[in-house]
Short mmCIF file of C-alpha atoms in Angstrom, two decimals:
data_model
loop_
_atom_site.label_atom_id
_atom_site.label_comp_id
_atom_site.label_asym_id
_atom_site.label_seq_id
_atom_site.Cartn_x
_atom_site.Cartn_y
_atom_site.Cartn_z
CA UNK L 273 -0.04 -0.02 -0.09
CA UNK L 274 1.46 3.35 -0.94
CA UNK L 275 1.66 6.36 1.17
CA UNK L 276 -0.98 8.28 -0.73
CA UNK L 277 -3.40 5.26 -0.27
CA UNK L 278 -2.62 5.17 3.52
CA UNK L 279 -3.32 8.87 3.62
CA UNK L 280 -6.57 8.53 1.77
CA UNK L 281 -7.96 5.72 3.87
CA UNK L 282 -7.11 7.77 7.12
CA UNK L 283 -8.91 10.82 5.68
CA UNK L 284 -12.10 8.69 4.68
CA UNK L 285 -12.22 7.15 8.11
CA UNK L 286 -12.05 10.58 9.65
CA UNK L 287 -14.86 11.74 7.45
CA UNK L 288 -17.03 8.80 8.10
CA UNK L 289 -16.57 9.21 11.78
CA UNK L 290 -17.30 12.94 11.60
CA UNK L 291 -20.41 12.26 9.71
CA UNK L 292 -21.69 9.67 12.13
CA UNK L 293 -21.17 6.62 10.23
CA UNK L 294 -19.36 3.49 10.79
CA UNK L 295 -18.67 2.05 7.34
CA UNK L 296 -17.55 -1.23 5.69
CA UNK L 297 -16.42 -0.49 1.97
CA UNK L 298 -14.83 -2.64 -0.67
CA UNK L 299 -14.24 -1.70 -4.28
CA UNK L 300 -12.72 -4.06 -6.80
CA UNK L 301 -11.58 -3.80 -10.38
CA UNK L 302 -13.34 -6.75 -11.90
CA UNK L 303 -10.78 -6.96 -14.80
CA UNK L 304 -7.55 -7.12 -12.62
CA UNK L 305 -8.83 -8.11 -9.01
CA UNK L 306 -7.19 -5.15 -7.72
CA UNK L 307 -9.07 -3.87 -4.67
CA UNK L 308 -9.23 -1.26 -1.88
CA UNK L 309 -11.48 -1.13 1.22
CA UNK L 310 -12.21 0.03 4.63
CA UNK L 311 -12.97 -2.78 7.16
CA UNK L 312 -14.45 -5.08 4.25
CA UNK L 313 -14.61 -8.16 6.44
CA UNK L 314 -16.83 -6.91 9.24
CA UNK L 315 -20.01 -8.90 9.43
CA UNK L 316 -23.15 -6.92 9.52
CA UNK L 317 -26.94 -7.47 8.97
CA UNK L 318 -27.70 -7.03 5.35
CA UNK L 319 -31.51 -5.99 5.39
CA UNK L 320 -32.79 -5.97 1.83
CA UNK L 321 -29.44 -6.76 0.27
CA UNK L 322 -30.56 -10.46 0.81
CA UNK L 323 -32.92 -10.15 -2.18
CA UNK L 324 -30.01 -10.47 -4.63
CA UNK L 325 -29.16 -13.99 -3.40
CA UNK L 326 -32.76 -14.59 -3.31
CA UNK L 327 -33.30 -13.59 -6.89
CA UNK L 328 -30.26 -15.72 -8.05
CA UNK L 329 -31.34 -18.98 -6.16
CA UNK L 330 -34.92 -18.39 -7.54
CA UNK L 331 -33.86 -17.96 -11.13
CA UNK L 332 -31.43 -21.09 -10.80
CA UNK L 333 -34.19 -23.20 -9.64
CA UNK L 334 -36.35 -21.91 -12.68
CA UNK L 335 -33.34 -22.83 -14.97
CA UNK L 336 -33.22 -26.32 -13.51
CA UNK L 337 -36.90 -26.80 -14.08
CA UNK L 338 -37.67 -26.98 -10.35
CA UNK L 339 -39.86 -23.81 -10.49
CA UNK L 340 -42.02 -22.33 -13.09
CA UNK L 341 -41.47 -18.74 -13.74
CA UNK L 342 -44.98 -18.37 -15.08
CA UNK L 343 -46.63 -19.86 -12.16
CA UNK L 344 -49.17 -17.38 -10.59
CA UNK L 345 -48.93 -17.03 -6.80
CA UNK L 346 -51.58 -15.42 -4.61
CA UNK L 347 -49.78 -12.81 -2.48
CA UNK L 348 -51.53 -11.66 0.58
CA UNK L 349 -51.74 -7.87 1.12
CA UNK L 350 -49.08 -6.52 3.35
CA UNK L 351 -51.30 -3.50 4.55
CA UNK L 352 -48.38 -1.73 5.84
CA UNK L 353 -48.72 1.90 6.65
CA UNK L 354 -45.58 2.86 8.13
CA UNK L 355 -43.17 4.90 5.76
CA UNK L 356 -40.71 2.85 3.81
CA UNK L 357 -42.21 -0.48 2.45
CA UNK L 358 -43.16 -0.61 -1.25
CA UNK L 359 -45.38 -2.50 -3.64
CA UNK L 360 -47.47 -5.48 -2.45
CA UNK L 361 -46.36 -4.50 0.99
CA UNK L 362 -48.73 -1.63 1.01
CA UNK L 363 -51.62 -3.33 -0.85
CA UNK L 364 -54.99 -3.73 0.96
CA UNK L 365 -56.05 -6.72 -1.09
CA UNK L 366 -54.64 -9.91 -2.30
CA UNK L 367 -52.81 -10.02 -5.76
CA UNK L 368 -52.13 -12.79 -8.13
CA UNK L 369 -48.67 -12.41 -9.55
CA UNK L 370 -46.23 -14.62 -11.56
CA UNK L 371 -43.05 -15.80 -10.06
CA UNK L 372 -40.91 -14.02 -12.55
CA UNK L 373 -42.81 -10.63 -11.98
CA UNK L 374 -42.30 -11.24 -8.10
CA UNK L 375 -38.58 -11.16 -8.81
CA UNK L 376 -38.90 -7.74 -10.48
CA UNK L 377 -40.82 -6.47 -7.59
CA UNK L 378 -38.69 -7.70 -4.99
CA UNK L 379 -35.31 -6.77 -6.67
CA UNK L 380 -36.11 -3.54 -8.50
CA UNK L 381 -38.38 -1.98 -6.02
CA UNK L 382 -37.54 -3.77 -2.90
CA UNK L 383 -41.21 -5.21 -2.20
CA UNK L 384 -40.83 -7.27 0.91
CA UNK L 385 -44.12 -8.96 0.50
CA UNK L 386 -43.01 -10.07 -3.15
CA UNK L 387 -39.78 -11.49 -1.60
CA UNK L 388 -41.59 -13.35 1.13
CA UNK L 389 -43.75 -15.03 -1.64
CA UNK L 390 -40.50 -16.18 -3.19
CA UNK L 391 -39.20 -17.17 0.21
CA UNK L 392 -42.33 -19.29 0.53
CA UNK L 393 -41.10 -21.25 -2.72
CA UNK L 394 -37.47 -21.39 -1.46
CA UNK L 395 -37.30 -20.98 2.33
CA UNK L 396 -34.25 -18.96 3.75
CA UNK L 397 -32.34 -22.28 4.78
CA UNK L 398 -32.56 -23.48 1.20
CA UNK L 399 -31.39 -20.27 -0.31
CA UNK L 400 -28.36 -20.48 1.86
CA UNK L 401 -27.46 -23.86 1.25
CA UNK L 402 -27.81 -23.26 -2.45
CA UNK L 403 -25.67 -20.32 -2.33
CA UNK L 404 -22.84 -22.50 -0.54
CA UNK L 405 -23.31 -25.29 -3.36
CA UNK L 406 -22.47 -22.44 -5.93
CA UNK L 407 -19.40 -21.65 -3.90
CA UNK L 408 -20.65 -18.20 -2.83
CA UNK L 409 -19.75 -17.84 0.93
CA UNK L 410 -19.95 -15.26 3.69
CA UNK L 411 -23.85 -14.49 3.33
CA UNK L 412 -25.99 -16.07 5.81
CA UNK L 413 -29.86 -16.33 5.00
CA UNK L 414 -31.74 -17.15 8.13
CA UNK L 415 -35.17 -15.42 7.88
CA UNK L 416 -37.88 -13.94 5.74
CA UNK L 417 -38.58 -10.21 5.12
CA UNK L 418 -41.56 -9.98 7.31
CA UNK L 419 -39.41 -9.98 10.42
CA UNK L 420 -37.77 -6.93 9.03
CA UNK L 421 -41.18 -5.09 9.22
CA UNK L 422 -41.53 -5.95 13.01
CA UNK L 423 -38.94 -3.62 14.38
CA UNK L 424 -39.20 -1.02 17.12
CA UNK L 425 -40.02 1.62 14.32
CA UNK L 426 -43.58 0.17 14.18
CA UNK L 427 -44.19 0.50 17.84
CA UNK L 428 -43.59 4.32 17.96
CA UNK L 429 -45.66 7.39 16.63
CA UNK L 430 -44.00 8.97 13.60
CA UNK L 431 -42.74 11.82 15.76
CA UNK L 432 -40.96 9.38 18.03
CA UNK L 433 -39.18 7.31 15.33
CA UNK L 434 -35.81 8.67 16.50
CA UNK L 435 -36.25 6.80 19.73
CA UNK L 436 -36.20 3.47 17.76
CA UNK L 437 -33.04 4.68 16.01
CA UNK L 438 -31.49 5.54 19.53
CA UNK L 439 -32.42 1.96 20.63
CA UNK L 440 -30.66 0.59 17.48
CA UNK L 441 -27.46 2.61 18.24
CA UNK L 442 -27.11 1.98 21.95
CA UNK L 443 -28.41 -1.76 22.30
CA UNK L 444 -25.60 -3.45 20.72
CA UNK L 445 -22.89 -5.63 22.49
CA UNK L 446 -19.23 -5.72 21.75
CA UNK L 447 -19.71 -9.19 20.05
CA UNK L 448 -22.07 -7.52 17.62
CA UNK L 449 -25.08 -9.12 19.36
CA UNK L 450 -28.27 -6.69 19.85
CA UNK L 451 -31.37 -6.43 21.88
CA UNK L 452 -33.15 -5.79 18.53
CA UNK L 453 -33.02 -9.30 16.93
CA UNK L 454 -32.90 -8.01 13.20
CA UNK L 455 -29.51 -6.40 14.28
CA UNK L 456 -28.07 -9.40 15.89
CA UNK L 457 -25.57 -11.15 13.64
CA UNK L 458 -26.34 -14.52 15.17
CA UNK L 459 -29.99 -14.22 14.34
CA UNK L 460 -30.23 -11.69 11.34
CA UNK L 461 -29.36 -12.30 7.62
CA UNK L 462 -25.91 -11.12 7.48
CA UNK L 463 -22.90 -10.59 5.24
CA UNK L 464 -19.74 -8.75 4.52
CA UNK L 465 -18.68 -6.23 1.86
CA UNK L 466 -16.31 -8.82 0.65
CA UNK L 467 -18.85 -11.54 0.26
CA UNK L 468 -21.11 -9.26 -1.73
CA UNK L 469 -18.32 -8.07 -3.96
CA UNK L 470 -17.53 -11.84 -4.53
CA UNK L 471 -21.22 -12.34 -5.47
CA UNK L 472 -21.09 -9.32 -7.73
CA UNK L 473 -18.03 -10.69 -9.48
CA UNK L 474 -19.76 -13.95 -9.95
CA UNK L 475 -22.69 -12.15 -11.54
CA UNK L 476 -20.61 -9.77 -13.79
CA UNK L 477 -17.88 -12.40 -14.53
CA UNK L 478 -19.54 -15.84 -14.71
CA UNK L 479 -17.28 -17.04 -17.39
CA UNK L 480 -14.13 -16.27 -15.18
CA UNK L 481 -14.14 -19.70 -13.59
CA UNK L 482 -14.76 -23.29 -15.04
CA UNK L 483 -17.36 -24.12 -14.55
CA UNK L 484 -19.02 -20.75 -13.80
CA UNK L 485 -20.10 -20.32 -10.04
CA UNK L 486 -23.43 -18.86 -11.52
CA UNK L 487 -24.99 -20.04 -14.93
CA UNK L 488 -24.55 -17.17 -17.49
CA UNK L 489 -28.12 -16.98 -18.23
CA UNK L 490 -29.03 -16.63 -14.52
CA UNK L 491 -26.34 -14.00 -14.07
CA UNK L 492 -27.64 -12.08 -16.97
CA UNK L 493 -31.11 -12.04 -15.37
CA UNK L 494 -29.90 -10.83 -12.06
CA UNK L 495 -27.73 -8.10 -13.63
CA UNK L 496 -30.85 -6.96 -15.50
CA UNK L 497 -32.84 -6.65 -12.51
CA UNK L 498 -30.13 -4.68 -10.66
CA UNK L 499 -29.79 -2.46 -13.71
CA UNK L 500 -33.49 -1.41 -13.16
CA UNK L 501 -33.28 -0.87 -9.51
CA UNK L 502 -35.68 2.12 -8.90
CA UNK L 503 -33.93 3.29 -5.61
CA UNK L 504 -31.27 5.66 -6.76
CA UNK L 505 -30.70 8.25 -4.00
CA UNK L 506 -27.78 6.71 -2.28
CA UNK L 507 -24.63 5.86 -4.55
CA UNK L 508 -26.09 6.23 -7.95
CA UNK L 509 -25.45 10.10 -7.94
CA UNK L 510 -21.94 9.41 -7.92
CA UNK L 511 -21.65 6.67 -10.32
CA UNK L 512 -24.57 7.04 -12.86
CA UNK L 513 -23.88 9.12 -15.90
CA UNK L 514 -23.80 9.45 -19.64
CA UNK L 515 -20.50 7.52 -19.74
CA UNK L 516 -21.28 4.99 -17.07
CA UNK L 517 -23.99 2.90 -15.85
CA UNK L 518 -24.80 1.80 -12.20
CA UNK L 519 -26.60 -1.47 -11.41
CA UNK L 520 -27.26 -2.03 -7.83
CA UNK L 521 -29.48 -3.11 -4.75
CA UNK L 522 -30.03 -1.15 -1.68
CA UNK L 523 -30.86 -2.27 1.84
CA UNK L 524 -32.16 -0.16 4.91
CA UNK L 525 -33.18 -1.13 8.38
CA UNK L 526 -33.19 1.26 11.48
CA UNK L 527 -29.74 2.68 11.48
CA UNK L 528 -28.39 0.52 8.77
CA UNK L 529 -27.72 1.89 5.24
CA UNK L 530 -26.27 -0.27 2.55
CA UNK L 531 -25.79 -0.45 -1.29
CA UNK L 532 -23.97 -2.94 -3.47
CA UNK L 533 -23.63 -2.65 -7.20
CA UNK L 534 -21.35 -2.52 -10.17
CA UNK L 535 -20.24 0.62 -12.25
CA UNK L 536 -19.57 -0.02 -15.84
CA UNK L 537 -17.57 2.65 -17.81
CA UNK L 538 -17.62 3.41 -21.40
CA UNK L 539 -13.92 2.79 -21.70
CA UNK L 540 -14.71 -0.82 -20.47
CA UNK L 541 -13.57 -0.41 -16.95
CA UNK L 542 -15.82 -2.13 -14.60
CA UNK L 543 -15.81 -1.88 -10.61
CA UNK L 544 -17.80 -3.94 -8.00
CA UNK L 545 -18.80 -1.85 -4.94
CA UNK L 546 -20.16 -2.83 -1.68
CA UNK L 547 -20.93 -0.37 1.03
CA UNK L 548 -22.41 -1.47 4.42
CA UNK L 549 -23.01 1.12 7.09
CA UNK L 550 -24.36 1.85 10.48
CA UNK L 551 -25.17 5.45 11.42
CA UNK L 552 -24.62 6.78 14.91
CA UNK L 553 -27.22 9.50 14.38
CA UNK L 554 -30.67 8.93 15.99
CA UNK L 555 -32.82 10.04 12.93
CA UNK L 556 -34.85 8.27 10.21
CA UNK L 557 -34.14 10.54 7.36
CA UNK L 558 -30.36 11.18 6.70
CA UNK L 559 -29.65 12.46 3.21
CA UNK L 560 -26.20 13.46 4.32
CA UNK L 561 -25.38 9.97 5.37
CA UNK L 562 -26.41 8.73 2.05
CA UNK L 563 -24.43 11.38 0.35
CA UNK L 564 -21.38 10.66 2.42
CA UNK L 565 -21.56 6.95 1.47
CA UNK L 566 -21.44 7.88 -2.12
CA UNK L 567 -18.61 10.24 -1.60
CA UNK L 568 -16.34 7.63 0.10
CA UNK L 569 -17.09 4.73 -2.46
CA UNK L 570 -16.41 7.17 -5.38
CA UNK L 571 -13.00 8.30 -3.79
CA UNK L 572 -12.05 4.68 -3.34
CA UNK L 573 -13.03 3.85 -7.00
CA UNK L 574 -11.01 6.88 -8.17
CA UNK L 575 -7.99 5.45 -6.34
CA UNK L 576 -8.20 2.23 -8.23
CA UNK L 577 -9.06 3.85 -11.63
CA UNK L 578 -6.06 6.23 -11.19
CA UNK L 579 -3.86 3.20 -10.89
CA UNK L 580 -5.36 1.73 -14.32
CA UNK L 581 -4.79 5.17 -16.00
CA UNK L 582 -1.11 5.19 -14.84
CA UNK L 583 -0.43 1.85 -16.52
#
């Protein structure tokens, strides 16, 4: 590691600390394998990021003929009224939706009820075991999305949501246990920035191994869903432009703010990026934290990109 890189990482850690964020970052050049990160092996609850492996495993089972993508499923209404959840999660009446359309809702608009309809077809334990069988390790899948909708936030009036965030910040243990089960790494769906970058590499470079960890057709479908992600307020402003495309999935739960994705530049350079963070600020809406996540990730990407330009 050069002196300039060490100085950059020191500066970024300070900026994160001053911004009230604890961050786990990893950026990898998918052509060379060169990477740079900040605490990329810290295990954290992953919230809606679990919908990427859920989509991958569902599509793999469709490819094998175990599931029918055209099968229509009756999805009960979520009837959620608190801010945040989307799609069927807010419906008041049952809907009949095909499996492949549930994949779109789950991945592109982060619909928890759609994801749980898919989990009913492939339970969390099966998703995790299939990931392991594909050689994709470091992501633990233990529960459905419904459990993410049963947090302290739902027990407070909107004006008191900050109290739920204060509990999330203060109720953890040194071993990353937590009084809120969705934030306890021994009970939650968890992963690391490195594990998600490995997953992104398998999706964007399926032919890099023989045999591929992920079937190329499945990888292409997951990439397509991530390219159509509608939640674009976090890292997208720093990576999406006329000269680059940003494909990603976000995750948010209480004080957790995550995003993982791939930026593809017009000159052929492609970088996988994973950002998992915990906020130390007891507030629900934190646009400054979202902006800081993007800025730190971009400066890490810029450091790798400058090495390529110098070659």
